[in-house]
Amino acid sequence: MTAAPKDLIAYFSMEIALASEIPTYSGGLGVLAGDTLRSAADMGLPMVGVTLLYRKGYFRQVLDAHGHQTEKDVVWAPELHLERLHNEVVIHIQGRDLRIGVWRYRVAGVDGHHIPVYLLDTDLEGNSADDRRISDHLYGFEERYRLTQEAVLGIGGRQMLIALGLQPTRYHMNEGHSALLAIDLLKDIWEHTKDPTLAACLAQVRAACVFTTHTPIPAGHDRFPRALAEEVFGAEAVARVAEIPRLLTTELNMSILGLELSGFVNGVSMRHAEVSRGMFPGHEIHAVTNGVHSATWTAPPMQAVLDRHVPAWRRHGHALRAAQKIPTAEIVAAHRAAKQSLIDEINTLGPHHFEADRFTIGFARRVTGYKRIMLLLRDVRRLREIGGRWGSLQIVFSGKAHPKDHDGKRLIEAVFRQQEALLPYVRLVFVPSYDMRVAGKIVAGVDLWLNTPMPPLEASGTSGMKAAHNGVPNFSVRDGWWCEGYVQGHTGWVIDAAHSGDHGADEQDADRLYRALDEEILPLYFSNQARWGEMMRDCIAFAASYFNTERMLEEYATRAYGLSAAAIARR
Ligand SMILES: *Cc1c(COP(=O)(O)O)cnc(C)c1O
């Protein structure tokens, strides 16, 4: 009898936010991946991460005085943060061999357990100049560049794990970018199995694969023309894949690969799973709602309060329920310190004259159409009046537009254009180069976290969960995680927004936003500080205790990974 293989989960993601200064991420997807691995390290789970190195990162955002965005390569030295390993693999794409090297980062958990992350690198001697650049840029522009990157991630990444002597029992594809790993696995099983019927091989692949889809937006699902796939992988290999029912049509769709080849498929909130079931009829799609890594996203002053009152919180997220017993004065004081730190930083960026005793609204995320960054600024006169009535407001914006998203870039300029017109009652700042560090400052230092996506397009959203960890109430459209996180009178306020495509949606939603701000939120803040303090505490007790990656990973471990009880109970 052969021994059962030891559990090992291989977590594949096109981007992983390991640390603010390691530019291997662009936004939400990468931060989620990093938070997932940070919680896996805390929990001592048998997991490894796989991603690409990105010698030139995503990009550094430069904004001129008018908010015009230009992009600069990020300059960083991998050798200062990562360990170079000697292992190498070769994959055959575009009619030639491509050598792939690897670096390792170790994510440290609260008890010293480490999760290794393997970062693939094609900048090796022997590769052509073009091939050496495959691992340079996160989300390069060209289709061919992206497909070769996905080949490196899925096929190269799986082969690299084997070269490292690792034998994953489960593969978790964080979004479709890594779905070629399932094809590579199928090929392996096909060549080595004793039962070479296609159905048996597919069953084995599905038993090993988990796929998480992350967006209801069709353009967010990676698709490549079949002709391009043939150029990259060879017509023969593509034809073999096309023989398998439903896998490949005139295009190679990575989400379809993920759906067809995974035994467990999920969306990232209950609402998103429901929307995804509509998009992919005939597939069973579960819901595992996202979270954030609590210790990473709780600002130091609030960490100190939690350490004093609920010391178990770093190991057990649900212990945050007991935040209920913390005196609100301590929570208010910790938030005040985080707010001062944010305001000091804003004032060093320019003569913004932000002040700690003014009500401050935060809005920071990728700048793209459906997130509706301009909703709050839709009627500048009305907003300025509200500001005047309540002794002035401050608004902190931040976020990058994808270099090719010209509409997104114009939205940043539109925000800048309102700056003057809002004065003197509303002060507005746009903090450049949104990254983990900037995000950490803003989510902890504002008084209200605003989110206004066009439903149902926000799959989950995680920045509001970060705010909740810092006692900051959310004011959000009912979409994504907020459908679950909103507890009336306790965790924040809801904007019952119109549905995507509804006529006049923006105008109607802006009206509701202004009314709730003027008639509910600001009156409570200014007339009932005690009640506001209780709400801050409830954000931690009700929302942070649930919307964390430890709870999320426990769900994956038991429902998707099939981890043995022993592996889960290691703690
Ligand atoms: C948390 C985070 C995001 C994701 O924010 P959403 O609310 O999910 O849009 C994006 N970028 C950075 C840098 C973050 O820290």
Coordinates of C-alpha atoms and ligand atoms in Angstrom, one line a residue:
M1 CA 0.0 0.0 0.0
T2 CA 1.3 3.4 -0.9
A3 CA 1.0 6.2 1.7
A4 CA -1.6 8.8 1.0
P5 CA 0.1 12.0 -0.3
K6 CA 0.4 14.6 2.3
D7 CA -1.9 17.6 1.9
L8 CA -0.4 20.4 -0.1
I9 CA -2.4 23.3 -1.6
A10 CA -0.8 25.2 -4.4
Y11 CA -2.3 28.7 -4.7
F12 CA -1.8 30.3 -8.1
S13 CA -2.3 34.0 -8.7
M14 CA -1.2 36.4 -11.5
E15 CA -0.5 38.9 -8.8
I16 CA 0.3 38.6 -5.1
A17 CA 0.8 41.6 -2.8
L18 CA 3.5 40.3 -0.5
A19 CA 4.5 43.7 0.9
S20 CA 3.8 47.3 -0.1
E21 CA 7.3 47.8 -1.5
I22 CA 7.4 44.6 -3.6
P23 CA 5.5 45.7 -6.7
T24 CA 4.1 42.3 -7.7
Y25 CA 0.5 43.5 -7.5
S26 CA -1.9 46.0 -9.0
G27 CA -4.9 46.0 -6.7
G28 CA -7.7 44.0 -5.1
L29 CA -6.9 40.6 -6.6
G30 CA -3.3 40.7 -5.5
V31 CA -4.1 42.1 -2.1
L32 CA -6.6 39.3 -1.6
A33 CA -3.9 36.7 -2.7
G34 CA -1.4 38.2 -0.2
D35 CA -3.9 38.3 2.6
T36 CA -4.9 34.7 1.9
L37 CA -1.3 33.5 2.2
R38 CA -0.7 35.7 5.3
S39 CA -3.7 33.9 7.0
A40 CA -2.5 30.5 5.7
A41 CA 0.8 31.2 7.4
D42 CA -1.0 32.2 10.7
M43 CA -3.1 29.1 10.5
G44 CA -0.1 26.8 9.7
L45 CA -1.9 25.5 6.6
P46 CA 0.1 23.3 4.1
M47 CA 0.1 25.8 1.2
V48 CA 2.5 27.4 -1.3
G49 CA 2.0 30.4 -3.6
V50 CA 2.9 30.7 -7.2
T51 CA 3.1 34.0 -9.2
L52 CA 5.4 35.9 -11.6
L53 CA 8.3 38.2 -10.5
Y54 CA 7.6 41.4 -12.5
R55 CA 11.0 43.1 -12.6
K56 CA 9.2 46.3 -13.7
G57 CA 6.2 46.0 -11.5
Y58 CA 2.7 47.3 -12.5
F59 CA 3.4 51.0 -12.7
R60 CA 4.1 54.0 -10.6
Q61 CA 1.4 56.6 -11.0
V62 CA 2.5 60.2 -11.7
L63 CA -0.3 62.9 -11.6
D64 CA 0.3 66.4 -12.9
A65 CA -1.5 69.5 -11.5
H66 CA -4.6 68.7 -13.7
G67 CA -4.7 65.1 -12.6
H68 CA -3.4 63.8 -15.9
Q69 CA -1.9 60.3 -15.2
T70 CA 1.3 59.1 -16.7
E71 CA 3.0 55.8 -15.8
K72 CA 6.6 55.0 -14.8
D73 CA 8.2 51.6 -14.5
V74 CA 8.8 50.6 -11.0
V75 CA 12.5 50.2 -10.2
W76 CA 13.2 47.6 -7.5
A77 CA 15.8 45.1 -6.6
P78 CA 14.4 41.5 -6.2
E79 CA 17.6 40.3 -4.5
L80 CA 16.9 42.7 -1.6
H81 CA 13.5 41.0 -0.8
L82 CA 13.7 37.5 -2.3
E83 CA 15.9 34.5 -2.4
R84 CA 17.1 33.2 -5.7
L85 CA 16.8 29.5 -6.1
H86 CA 18.9 27.4 -8.5
N87 CA 15.9 25.4 -9.9
E88 CA 14.9 25.9 -13.5
V89 CA 12.3 24.5 -15.9
V90 CA 11.9 24.7 -19.6
I91 CA 8.5 25.0 -21.4
H92 CA 8.0 24.9 -25.1
I93 CA 6.0 27.8 -26.4
Q94 CA 6.0 29.9 -29.7
G95 CA 8.0 27.1 -31.3
R96 CA 11.0 27.4 -29.0
D97 CA 12.2 26.5 -25.5
L98 CA 11.6 29.1 -22.8
R99 CA 13.8 28.8 -19.7
I100 CA 12.1 29.8 -16.4
G101 CA 13.9 30.5 -13.1
V102 CA 12.5 31.1 -9.7
W103 CA 12.7 33.2 -6.6
R104 CA 11.3 32.5 -3.2
Y105 CA 9.6 34.7 -0.6
R106 CA 8.5 33.4 2.8
V107 CA 5.3 34.7 4.3
A108 CA 5.7 34.5 8.0
G109 CA 2.8 33.7 10.2
V110 CA 2.0 34.8 13.8
D111 CA 3.5 31.6 15.3
G112 CA 6.5 31.5 13.0
H113 CA 5.1 29.1 10.4
H114 CA 6.1 30.0 6.8
I115 CA 4.4 29.8 3.5
P116 CA 6.8 29.8 0.6
V117 CA 5.8 31.9 -2.5
Y118 CA 7.5 31.1 -5.8
L119 CA 8.0 33.9 -8.2
L120 CA 8.8 32.9 -11.8
D121 CA 11.4 34.8 -13.8
T122 CA 12.2 34.5 -17.5
D123 CA 15.0 37.0 -17.5
L124 CA 17.6 34.2 -18.1
E125 CA 20.6 33.9 -20.4
G126 CA 19.7 31.7 -23.3
N127 CA 16.2 33.2 -23.7
S128 CA 15.6 35.6 -26.6
A129 CA 15.4 39.3 -25.7
D130 CA 11.6 39.2 -26.1
D131 CA 11.3 36.1 -23.9
R132 CA 13.4 37.6 -21.2
R133 CA 10.8 40.4 -20.9
I134 CA 7.8 38.0 -20.4
S135 CA 8.0 38.4 -16.6
D136 CA 8.7 42.2 -16.6
H137 CA 5.2 43.8 -16.5
L138 CA 2.1 42.8 -14.6
Y139 CA -0.9 42.9 -17.0
G140 CA 1.1 43.8 -20.2
F141 CA -1.0 45.3 -22.9
E142 CA -0.7 42.8 -25.8
E143 CA -2.7 39.7 -26.0
R144 CA 0.3 37.5 -27.0
Y145 CA 2.3 38.9 -24.1
R146 CA -0.5 38.0 -21.7
L147 CA -1.0 34.6 -23.1
T148 CA 2.7 33.8 -22.8
Q149 CA 2.7 35.1 -19.2
E150 CA -0.3 32.8 -18.5
A151 CA 1.6 29.9 -20.0
V152 CA 4.6 30.7 -17.7
L153 CA 2.3 31.0 -14.7
G154 CA 0.1 27.9 -15.3
I155 CA 2.4 25.5 -17.1
G156 CA 5.8 26.8 -15.9
G157 CA 4.5 27.3 -12.4
R158 CA 3.2 23.7 -12.1
Q159 CA 6.3 22.3 -13.6
M160 CA 8.4 24.4 -11.2
L161 CA 6.6 22.9 -8.2
I162 CA 7.4 19.5 -9.5
A163 CA 11.1 20.5 -10.0
L164 CA 11.1 21.7 -6.4
G165 CA 10.0 18.2 -5.3
L166 CA 6.5 19.3 -4.3
Q167 CA 3.4 17.3 -5.1
P168 CA 0.3 19.5 -4.6
T169 CA -2.9 17.6 -3.8
R170 CA -5.0 20.6 -4.7
Y171 CA -4.5 23.6 -7.1
H172 CA -6.4 26.8 -6.4
M173 CA -6.7 29.1 -9.4
N174 CA -7.2 32.6 -8.1
E175 CA -9.0 33.9 -11.2
G176 CA -8.6 32.4 -14.7
H177 CA -5.1 33.6 -15.5
S178 CA -3.5 30.4 -14.2
A179 CA -6.1 28.0 -15.8
L180 CA -3.5 26.4 -18.1
L181 CA -2.2 24.5 -15.1
A182 CA -5.3 22.4 -15.3
I183 CA -4.5 21.5 -18.9
D184 CA -0.9 20.7 -17.9
L185 CA -2.2 18.5 -15.1
L186 CA -4.6 16.7 -17.5
K187 CA -1.8 16.0 -19.9
D188 CA 0.3 14.6 -17.1
I189 CA -2.6 12.3 -15.8
W190 CA -3.4 11.2 -19.4
E191 CA 0.2 10.2 -20.0
H192 CA 0.7 8.4 -16.6
T193 CA -2.7 6.9 -15.7
K194 CA -3.6 3.2 -15.9
D195 CA -7.1 4.1 -16.9
P196 CA -6.7 6.3 -19.9
T197 CA -10.3 7.1 -20.6
L198 CA -10.9 10.8 -20.9
A199 CA -13.7 10.7 -18.4
A200 CA -11.5 9.2 -15.8
C201 CA -8.7 11.6 -16.4
L202 CA -11.0 14.6 -16.3
A203 CA -12.4 13.3 -13.0
Q204 CA -8.9 13.3 -11.5
V205 CA -8.2 16.8 -12.7
R206 CA -11.5 18.1 -11.3
A207 CA -10.8 16.4 -8.0
A208 CA -7.6 18.4 -7.8
C209 CA -8.7 21.8 -9.0
V210 CA -10.4 24.8 -7.3
F211 CA -11.4 27.8 -9.3
T212 CA -12.4 31.2 -7.9
T213 CA -13.9 33.7 -10.4
H214 CA -13.7 37.4 -9.4
T215 CA -15.7 39.6 -11.6
P216 CA -19.1 39.7 -13.2
I217 CA -17.8 42.0 -16.0
P218 CA -17.4 40.0 -19.2
A219 CA -14.2 41.9 -20.2
G220 CA -12.6 40.8 -17.0
H221 CA -12.6 37.2 -18.2
D222 CA -9.5 36.4 -20.2
R223 CA -10.1 35.2 -23.8
F224 CA -7.7 34.6 -26.6
P225 CA -8.3 33.9 -30.3
R226 CA -7.8 30.2 -31.1
A227 CA -5.3 31.2 -33.9
L228 CA -3.1 32.9 -31.3
A229 CA -3.3 29.9 -29.0
E230 CA -2.2 27.8 -32.0
E231 CA 0.8 30.1 -32.6
V232 CA 1.8 29.9 -29.0
F233 CA 1.2 26.2 -28.2
G234 CA 1.1 24.6 -31.7
A235 CA -1.9 23.6 -33.8
E236 CA -1.6 20.0 -32.7
A237 CA -1.7 20.7 -29.0
V238 CA -4.7 23.0 -29.4
A239 CA -6.5 20.5 -31.5
R240 CA -6.1 17.9 -28.8
V241 CA -7.6 20.3 -26.2
A242 CA -10.4 21.1 -28.6
E243 CA -11.4 17.4 -28.7
I244 CA -12.6 17.7 -25.1
P245 CA -16.2 18.8 -25.1
R246 CA -16.9 22.5 -24.2
L247 CA -13.2 23.4 -23.5
L248 CA -12.3 25.4 -26.6
T249 CA -14.2 27.1 -29.4
T250 CA -13.0 29.8 -31.7
E251 CA -11.4 31.2 -28.6
L252 CA -9.5 30.1 -25.6
N253 CA -11.5 31.3 -22.6
M254 CA -9.6 30.9 -19.3
S255 CA -12.8 31.1 -17.2
I256 CA -14.3 28.3 -19.2
L257 CA -11.2 26.2 -18.5
G258 CA -11.5 27.0 -14.8
L259 CA -15.2 26.1 -14.7
E260 CA -14.9 22.9 -16.8
L261 CA -11.8 21.6 -15.1
S262 CA -12.5 22.3 -11.4
G263 CA -14.4 20.3 -8.9
F264 CA -15.1 23.3 -6.8
V265 CA -15.9 26.7 -8.3
N266 CA -16.8 29.8 -6.3
G267 CA -17.7 33.5 -6.5
V268 CA -16.3 35.9 -3.9
S269 CA -19.6 37.0 -2.2
M270 CA -23.1 35.5 -2.0
R271 CA -24.3 38.1 -4.4
H272 CA -21.5 37.5 -6.8
A273 CA -22.0 33.8 -6.8
E274 CA -25.6 34.4 -7.7
V275 CA -24.7 36.7 -10.5
S276 CA -22.1 34.2 -11.7
R277 CA -24.6 31.4 -11.8
G278 CA -26.6 33.5 -14.2
M279 CA -23.5 34.1 -16.4
F280 CA -22.5 30.4 -16.5
P281 CA -25.7 28.4 -16.4
G282 CA -25.2 24.7 -15.8
H283 CA -22.3 25.1 -13.5
E284 CA -22.5 24.7 -9.7
I285 CA -21.0 27.9 -8.3
H286 CA -20.5 28.2 -4.6
A287 CA -20.0 31.4 -2.5
V288 CA -17.0 32.0 -0.4
T289 CA -17.1 35.6 0.7
N290 CA -13.7 37.4 0.7
G291 CA -12.0 38.8 3.7
V292 CA -8.9 40.8 4.6
H293 CA -5.9 39.9 6.8
S294 CA -6.8 41.5 10.1
A295 CA -3.3 42.3 11.5
T296 CA -2.2 43.7 8.1
W297 CA -5.1 46.1 7.8
T298 CA -5.6 47.2 11.4
A299 CA -3.6 50.4 12.1
P300 CA -1.1 50.3 14.9
P301 CA -3.1 52.4 17.4
M302 CA -6.1 50.2 17.0
Q303 CA -3.9 47.1 17.1
A304 CA -2.7 48.2 20.6
V305 CA -6.4 48.5 21.8
L306 CA -7.2 45.1 20.5
D307 CA -4.1 43.5 22.0
R308 CA -5.1 45.0 25.3
H309 CA -8.7 43.8 25.3
V310 CA -9.0 40.8 22.9
P311 CA -5.5 39.4 22.7
A312 CA -6.7 36.3 20.8
W313 CA -7.6 38.4 17.8
R314 CA -4.3 37.8 16.0
R315 CA -4.9 34.0 16.0
H316 CA -8.6 33.9 15.9
G317 CA -10.4 36.5 13.9
H318 CA -13.8 35.7 15.4
A319 CA -12.4 36.8 18.7
L320 CA -13.0 40.3 17.4
R321 CA -16.7 39.7 18.4
A322 CA -15.5 40.5 21.9
A323 CA -14.6 44.0 20.8
Q324 CA -18.1 44.7 22.1
K325 CA -16.7 45.0 25.6
I326 CA -14.0 47.6 24.7
P327 CA -14.8 51.1 26.1
T328 CA -15.7 53.2 23.1
A329 CA -13.4 56.0 24.3
E330 CA -10.4 53.9 23.5
I331 CA -11.6 53.0 20.0
V332 CA -12.3 56.7 19.3
A333 CA -8.9 57.7 20.6
A334 CA -7.1 55.0 18.5
H335 CA -9.0 56.2 15.4
R336 CA -8.2 59.8 16.2
A337 CA -4.4 58.9 16.2
A338 CA -4.8 57.1 12.8
K339 CA -6.7 60.1 11.5
Q340 CA -4.0 62.5 12.6
S341 CA -1.3 60.4 10.9
L342 CA -3.3 60.4 7.6
I343 CA -3.8 64.1 7.8
D344 CA -0.2 64.8 8.5
E345 CA 0.8 62.9 5.5
I346 CA -1.8 64.6 3.3
N347 CA -0.5 68.0 4.4
T348 CA 3.1 67.1 3.5
L349 CA 1.9 66.3 0.0
G350 CA 0.9 70.0 -0.6
P351 CA -0.9 73.0 1.0
H352 CA -4.1 71.1 1.5
H353 CA -4.8 72.4 5.1
F354 CA -6.6 69.2 6.2
E355 CA -7.6 69.3 9.9
A356 CA -8.3 66.4 12.3
D357 CA -11.6 67.8 13.6
R358 CA -13.3 67.9 10.2
F359 CA -15.5 65.1 9.0
T360 CA -13.5 63.1 6.4
I361 CA -14.8 60.8 3.7
G362 CA -12.5 58.2 2.0
F363 CA -12.9 56.8 -1.5
A364 CA -9.9 54.8 -2.8
R365 CA -9.9 51.9 -5.3
R366 CA -9.0 51.3 -9.0
V367 CA -10.4 54.1 -11.1
T368 CA -12.7 52.6 -13.7
G369 CA -16.1 53.4 -15.0
Y370 CA -18.3 51.0 -13.0
K371 CA -16.8 52.1 -9.6
R372 CA -18.4 55.6 -10.2
I373 CA -15.8 57.7 -8.5
M374 CA -17.7 60.8 -9.7
L375 CA -21.0 60.0 -8.0
L376 CA -20.1 61.9 -4.8
L377 CA -19.1 64.9 -7.0
R378 CA -22.0 64.8 -9.4
D379 CA -23.7 67.9 -8.0
V380 CA -20.9 70.1 -6.7
R381 CA -23.3 72.9 -5.5
R382 CA -25.3 70.5 -3.4
L383 CA -22.2 68.9 -1.9
R384 CA -20.7 72.3 -1.1
E385 CA -24.0 73.4 0.6
I386 CA -23.9 70.2 2.7
G387 CA -20.3 71.0 3.6
G388 CA -21.3 74.5 4.6
R389 CA -24.1 73.3 6.8
W390 CA -22.0 70.9 8.7
G391 CA -18.9 73.0 9.2
S392 CA -17.0 71.8 6.2
L393 CA -16.0 68.4 4.9
Q394 CA -12.8 66.7 3.7
I395 CA -12.6 64.1 1.0
V396 CA -9.7 61.8 0.3
F397 CA -9.4 60.1 -3.1
S398 CA -6.8 57.7 -4.4
G399 CA -6.6 55.1 -7.1
K400 CA -4.8 54.2 -10.4
A401 CA -6.4 53.9 -13.8
H402 CA -5.1 51.0 -16.0
P403 CA -2.7 52.6 -18.5
K404 CA -5.1 51.7 -21.3
D405 CA -8.3 52.7 -19.6
H406 CA -8.6 56.2 -21.1
D407 CA -12.0 56.7 -19.6
G408 CA -10.6 55.9 -16.2
K409 CA -7.8 58.4 -16.7
R410 CA -10.3 61.1 -17.6
L411 CA -12.2 60.4 -14.4
I412 CA -9.2 61.3 -12.3
E413 CA -9.0 64.6 -14.3
A414 CA -12.7 65.2 -13.6
V415 CA -12.1 64.8 -9.9
F416 CA -9.3 67.3 -10.0
R417 CA -11.5 69.8 -11.9
Q418 CA -14.0 69.9 -9.0
Q419 CA -11.3 70.8 -6.4
E420 CA -11.7 74.6 -6.7
A421 CA -15.5 74.7 -7.1
L422 CA -15.9 72.9 -3.8
L423 CA -14.0 75.3 -1.7
P424 CA -14.2 76.6 0.9
Y425 CA -16.6 74.1 2.4
V426 CA -15.3 70.9 1.0
R427 CA -11.6 70.2 0.7
L428 CA -10.6 67.4 -1.7
V429 CA -7.3 65.7 -2.1
F430 CA -6.2 63.0 -4.5
V431 CA -3.3 60.9 -3.1
P432 CA -1.1 59.6 -5.9
S433 CA 0.2 56.1 -6.4
Y434 CA -2.4 54.1 -4.5
D435 CA -0.7 51.0 -3.0
M436 CA -0.9 48.9 0.2
R437 CA 0.8 51.5 2.3
V438 CA -1.4 54.4 1.1
A439 CA -4.5 52.1 1.4
G440 CA -3.6 51.3 5.0
K441 CA -3.4 55.0 5.9
I442 CA -6.6 56.0 4.2
V443 CA -8.9 53.2 5.4
A444 CA -7.8 53.7 9.0
G445 CA -7.8 57.5 9.0
V446 CA -11.1 58.7 7.5
D447 CA -14.5 58.8 9.3
L448 CA -16.6 57.2 6.6
W449 CA -15.7 54.8 3.8
L450 CA -17.7 55.4 0.7
N451 CA -18.3 52.9 -2.1
T452 CA -20.6 53.6 -5.1
P453 CA -20.2 50.8 -7.7
M454 CA -22.9 50.2 -10.2
P455 CA -24.7 47.0 -9.0
P456 CA -24.2 44.1 -9.6
L457 CA -20.7 44.8 -10.9
E458 CA -18.8 44.8 -7.6
A459 CA -17.9 41.1 -7.0
S460 CA -17.0 41.6 -3.4
G461 CA -14.8 44.7 -2.6
T462 CA -12.4 44.4 0.3
S463 CA -11.4 48.0 1.1
G464 CA -14.6 48.5 3.1
M465 CA -13.6 45.4 5.2
K466 CA -10.2 47.1 5.9
A467 CA -12.1 50.3 7.1
A468 CA -14.3 48.2 9.3
H469 CA -11.3 46.7 11.0
N470 CA -10.4 50.3 12.0
G471 CA -13.8 51.2 13.3
V472 CA -14.7 53.1 10.2
P473 CA -18.4 52.7 9.1
N474 CA -19.2 52.0 5.5
F475 CA -21.5 54.0 3.4
S476 CA -22.0 51.8 0.3
V477 CA -24.3 50.7 -2.4
R478 CA -25.9 47.4 -1.7
D479 CA -23.5 45.2 -3.7
G480 CA -20.7 42.7 -3.2
W481 CA -19.7 42.0 0.4
W482 CA -21.9 44.9 1.7
C483 CA -25.1 42.8 1.0
E484 CA -23.8 40.6 3.8
G485 CA -21.9 43.2 5.9
Y486 CA -24.5 45.9 6.3
V487 CA -26.2 45.7 9.7
Q488 CA -28.6 48.6 9.9
G489 CA -27.7 51.0 12.7
H490 CA -24.5 49.2 13.5
T491 CA -21.9 48.9 10.6
G492 CA -22.9 51.8 8.4
W493 CA -25.4 52.9 5.8
V494 CA -26.7 51.6 2.5
I495 CA -27.4 53.4 -0.7
D496 CA -30.2 51.5 -2.4
A497 CA -28.8 52.1 -5.8
A498 CA -30.5 51.6 -9.2
H499 CA -29.4 48.6 -11.2
S500 CA -26.8 48.7 -13.9
G501 CA -28.3 50.0 -17.1
D502 CA -31.3 51.7 -15.5
H503 CA -32.1 55.0 -17.0
G504 CA -31.0 57.9 -14.8
A505 CA -29.3 55.6 -12.3
D506 CA -26.5 58.0 -11.5
E507 CA -28.7 61.0 -10.9
Q508 CA -31.0 59.0 -8.7
D509 CA -28.2 57.4 -6.7
A510 CA -26.4 60.7 -6.2
D511 CA -29.6 62.1 -4.8
R512 CA -29.9 59.3 -2.3
L513 CA -26.3 59.6 -1.4
Y514 CA -26.6 63.3 -0.6
R515 CA -29.8 62.8 1.3
A516 CA -28.4 60.1 3.5
L517 CA -25.2 62.1 4.1
D518 CA -27.1 65.3 5.0
E519 CA -30.1 63.8 6.9
E520 CA -28.7 60.8 8.6
I521 CA -24.9 60.4 8.7
L522 CA -23.7 63.9 9.5
P523 CA -26.5 64.7 12.0
L524 CA -25.6 61.5 13.9
Y525 CA -21.8 62.3 13.8
F526 CA -22.3 65.8 15.1
S527 CA -25.1 65.4 17.5
N528 CA -24.5 62.0 19.0
Q529 CA -20.8 61.2 19.5
A530 CA -21.6 58.4 21.9
R531 CA -23.7 56.6 19.4
W532 CA -21.1 57.1 16.7
G533 CA -18.5 55.6 19.0
E534 CA -20.7 52.6 19.5
M535 CA -21.1 52.2 15.7
M536 CA -17.3 52.3 15.3
R537 CA -17.0 49.5 17.9
D538 CA -19.8 47.5 16.1
C539 CA -17.9 47.7 12.9
I540 CA -15.1 45.7 14.5
A541 CA -17.4 43.4 16.5
F542 CA -19.9 42.6 13.7
A543 CA -17.9 43.1 10.5
A544 CA -14.2 42.6 11.1
S545 CA -14.9 39.4 13.1
Y546 CA -16.3 37.8 10.0
F547 CA -14.9 39.5 7.0
N548 CA -11.3 38.4 7.5
T549 CA -9.2 35.9 5.5
E550 CA -8.9 33.5 8.4
R551 CA -12.7 32.8 8.3
M552 CA -12.5 32.7 4.5
L553 CA -9.6 30.2 4.4
E554 CA -11.4 28.0 6.9
E555 CA -14.2 27.8 4.4
Y556 CA -11.9 26.9 1.6
A557 CA -10.0 24.4 3.7
T558 CA -13.2 22.5 4.7
R559 CA -15.4 23.0 1.6
A560 CA -12.9 23.2 -1.3
Y561 CA -9.5 21.9 -0.3
G562 CA -10.6 18.7 1.3
L563 CA -7.9 19.2 3.9
S564 CA -7.6 16.5 6.5
A565 CA -8.8 17.4 9.9
A566 CA -5.2 17.0 11.2
A567 CA -4.0 19.6 8.7
I568 CA -6.6 22.1 9.7
A569 CA -6.3 21.4 13.5
R570 CA -2.5 22.0 13.5
R571 CA -2.9 25.2 15.4
Ligands
LIG1 C1 -7.7 46.7 -0.7 C2 -7.0 47.2 -1.9 C3 -7.7 47.2 -3.2 C4 -9.1 46.6 -3.3 O1 -10.1 47.5 -3.0 P1 -11.6 47.3 -3.4 O2 -12.4 47.9 -2.4 O3 -11.8 45.8 -3.4 O4 -11.8 47.8 -4.8 C5 -7.1 47.7 -4.3 N1 -5.8 48.3 -4.2 C6 -5.2 48.3 -3.1 C7 -3.8 48.9 -3.0 C8 -5.7 47.8 -1.9 O5 -5.0 47.8 -0.7

